Phi, psi and omega in degrees: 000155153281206219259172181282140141013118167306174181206133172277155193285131176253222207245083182352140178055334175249349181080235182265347180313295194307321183286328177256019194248342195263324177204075195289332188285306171321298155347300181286310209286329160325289200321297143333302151323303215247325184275310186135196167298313167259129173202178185264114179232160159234175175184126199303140185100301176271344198088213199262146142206216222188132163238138173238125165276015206198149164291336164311296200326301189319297172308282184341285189305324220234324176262287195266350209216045210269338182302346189282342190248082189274158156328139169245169213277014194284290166025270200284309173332301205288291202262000179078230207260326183297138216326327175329287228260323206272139201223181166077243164317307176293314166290002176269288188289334154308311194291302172000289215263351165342287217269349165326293194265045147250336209285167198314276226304316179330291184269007147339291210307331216267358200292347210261308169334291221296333169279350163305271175350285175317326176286318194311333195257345184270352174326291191310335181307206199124174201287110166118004177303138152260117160243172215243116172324273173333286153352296162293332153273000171264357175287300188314312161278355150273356176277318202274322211278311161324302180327281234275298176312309189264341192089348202247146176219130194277146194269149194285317175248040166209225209019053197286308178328311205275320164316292187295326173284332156298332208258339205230061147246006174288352180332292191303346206237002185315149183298299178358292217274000208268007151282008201211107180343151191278352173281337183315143184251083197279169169290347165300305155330281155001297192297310196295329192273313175306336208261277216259026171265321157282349190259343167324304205279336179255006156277306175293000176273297186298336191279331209268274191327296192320304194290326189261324198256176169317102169296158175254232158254039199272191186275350167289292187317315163308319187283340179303283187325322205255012157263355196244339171305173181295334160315316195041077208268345171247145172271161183285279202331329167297314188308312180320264195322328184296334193284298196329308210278339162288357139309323182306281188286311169241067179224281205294328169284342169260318176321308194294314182279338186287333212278310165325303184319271169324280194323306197286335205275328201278300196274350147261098200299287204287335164282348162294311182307330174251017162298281199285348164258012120313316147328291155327316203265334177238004153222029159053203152307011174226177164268167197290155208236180185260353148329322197280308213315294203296002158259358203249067118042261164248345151317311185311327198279339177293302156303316164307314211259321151330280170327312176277311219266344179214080183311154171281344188266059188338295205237147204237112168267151175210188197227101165337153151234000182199189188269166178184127159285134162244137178026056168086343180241156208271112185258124186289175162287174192063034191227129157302162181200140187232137193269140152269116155293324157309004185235327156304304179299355174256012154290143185308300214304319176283340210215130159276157200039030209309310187276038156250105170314109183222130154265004190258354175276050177210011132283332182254018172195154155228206213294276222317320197276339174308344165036188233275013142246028167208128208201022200303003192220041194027215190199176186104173178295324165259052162302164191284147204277336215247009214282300180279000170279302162323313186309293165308287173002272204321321176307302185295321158358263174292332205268305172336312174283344209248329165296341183261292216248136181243148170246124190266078167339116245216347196187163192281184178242089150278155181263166174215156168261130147263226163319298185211180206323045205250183188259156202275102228031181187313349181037083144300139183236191167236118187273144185232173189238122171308000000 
């Protein structure tokens, strides 16, 4: 093999630490910029770790070369047992009973829910409200997820313990903590143990209801059902971890693309205007129906570009298991890596204007031709189970809201990184009623 992966010029003794722990997005995007695509950073607490930039890499790790790129242990740390994190076997048999309630006609059924759900909480609003974007879209996507997957439906002004513990398992990934050994007990960390010391209680509390009391058809039940067939195909500790992480993968992360979506819709007057005229012409006074998605368009595009200017997942990390060239350089076994998706969807080379909200560059192209740089929902056999369920949410989503409310930004957007992408406090808005 050839020689190793460049390095940016760092610090003594701390490496790269003070640039990825205070503005790791900037950082890369530098690196990019000044090293290439593949390159070396340390950083105290982590080591040597590896960034790969480009869409081949993205294929290579995730597609043609994925055995060489396994889970790392923050993974198994963070999600358990659960499908994220889980590999072989294990992983065969979670998705097996999984991927049902996934599939197109499946998450069709859930469209009516999720637009119920949705109203129920924008009722409340009126003209002159200050709310906070974020906030509301991620109550709104732990509400659809609850709904539509568990059966449970969250009372609008409680179940905040249950609330706050979906919100703070991003914890764990926090910048804080990534200079500091993993026994260190920092507050983030704190937060994150805490988080998943209530979402534990509250799968075995729903897990408890399925076995005594009538199941229905949700994704809970399925799985109670498919450890007690003659299969047995889950142990209760996968059930546990399958609910966190589908807390996880689908609440912060679509919340995170509708919270992107509402900003630029706010802070741009003409794509708003055609936003809403796209409403009007295809749902008058009511709301959307699933019947509606496939005309709503420039909703879609709206949700793409989201998606591309702010993956919710910046970075998909893994672990060499063997030695392996990437673009000519040599990565040992046993090394982390990390794929930036954020660095990628912000390239010149895939995108004009990249770091512009342009929803209108998904006219001249869409997702599919865009191959392995537009990748927000990683790619492979462990592409995401929930990608189209998410794709809907957000359409019905933004279009339930964008019929009633038009929404004002209140403040500029900076990102801060955990797990994924989020923004650097609540992104207040105004509410005006259409």
């Amino acid at each position: 093999m050839t020689d190793a992966p460049p390095s940016p010029e760092g610090y003594p003794l701390v490496g790269h630490t003070p640039n990825y722990v205070t503005d790791a997005f900037g950082f890369i995007e530098e690196a990019v910029g000044t090293v290439g695509d593949c390159f070396r950073v340390t950083v105290l607490g982590v080591g040597d770790l590896y960034v790969l930039a480009h869409p081949d890499y993205i294929e290579q790790a995730l597609v043609s070369e994925r055995a060489a790129f396994t889970k790392g242990p923050d993974f198994e740390f963070a999600f358990g047992d659960g499908i994220i994190s889980v590999t072989g076997e294990a992983w065969e048999r979670q998705r097996e009973v999984l991927e049902s309630f996934f599939y197109p006609a499946r998450i069709r059924s859930y469209a009516e829910e999720m637009v119920a759900l949705t109203t129920a909480r924008i009722e409340r609003w009126e003209s002159g409200d200050r709310i906070s974007l974020h906030e509301q879209a991620r109550a709104l996507a732990l509400e659809n997820l609850m709904g539509t997957l568990f059966d449970r439906r969250l009372a609008l002004d409680g179940d905040e313990r249950l609330r706050r513990a979906a919100n703070d398992l991003n914890a764990w990934f926090e910048p804080s903590s990534w200079a500091l050994p993993g026994w260190v007990p920092t507050p983030a960390r704190r937060r994150f143990k805490r988080a998943r010391a209530t979402l534990q209680d509250e799968a075995e509390r729903l897990i408890a209801e399925r076995r005594e009391g009538e199941r229905g058809d949700d994704l809970l039940s399925a799985l109670v059902a498919a450890q007690e067939s003659d299969e047995g195909t889950l142990t209760d500790a996968e059930i546990v971890d399958q609910v966190q992480t589908m807390l996880f993968a689908g609440h912060d992360t679509t919340g995170l693309a509708m919270t992107y979506a509402l900003y630029h819709l706010g802070r741009a007057p003409e794509l708003r205007e055609r936003f809403h005229a796209e409403l009007d012409a295809v749902l008058g006074d009511r709301d959307p129906t699933l019947s509606d998605v496939s005309e709503l368009d420039v909703t879609e595009r709206i949700v793409n570009e989201a998606l591309r200017l702010y993956p919710p997942i910046h970075t998909i990390p893994r672990r060499t298991t063997r030695a392996v060239e990437v673009g000519g350089y040599r990565i040992p076994a046993g090394e982390t890596v990390h794929l930036s998706l954020y660095a990628v969807h912000r390239d010149a080379r895939y995108y004009d204007e990249p770091s512009a909200f342009r929803p209108s560059r998904w006219l001249e192209r869409n997702p599919q031709s865009a191959g392995y740089a537009f990748a927000p929902f990683g790619a492979g056999p462990r592409v995401c189970l929930g990608r189209r369920f998410a794709l809907l949410e957000a359409t019905l989503v933004l279009a339930t809201i964008g019929r009633r409310f038009e929404l004002d930004p209140q403040s500029s957007l900076s990102l801060e990184p955990a797990m994924t992408t989020q923004p650097a406090g609540e992104v207040p808005a105004i509410v005006s009623e259409r």
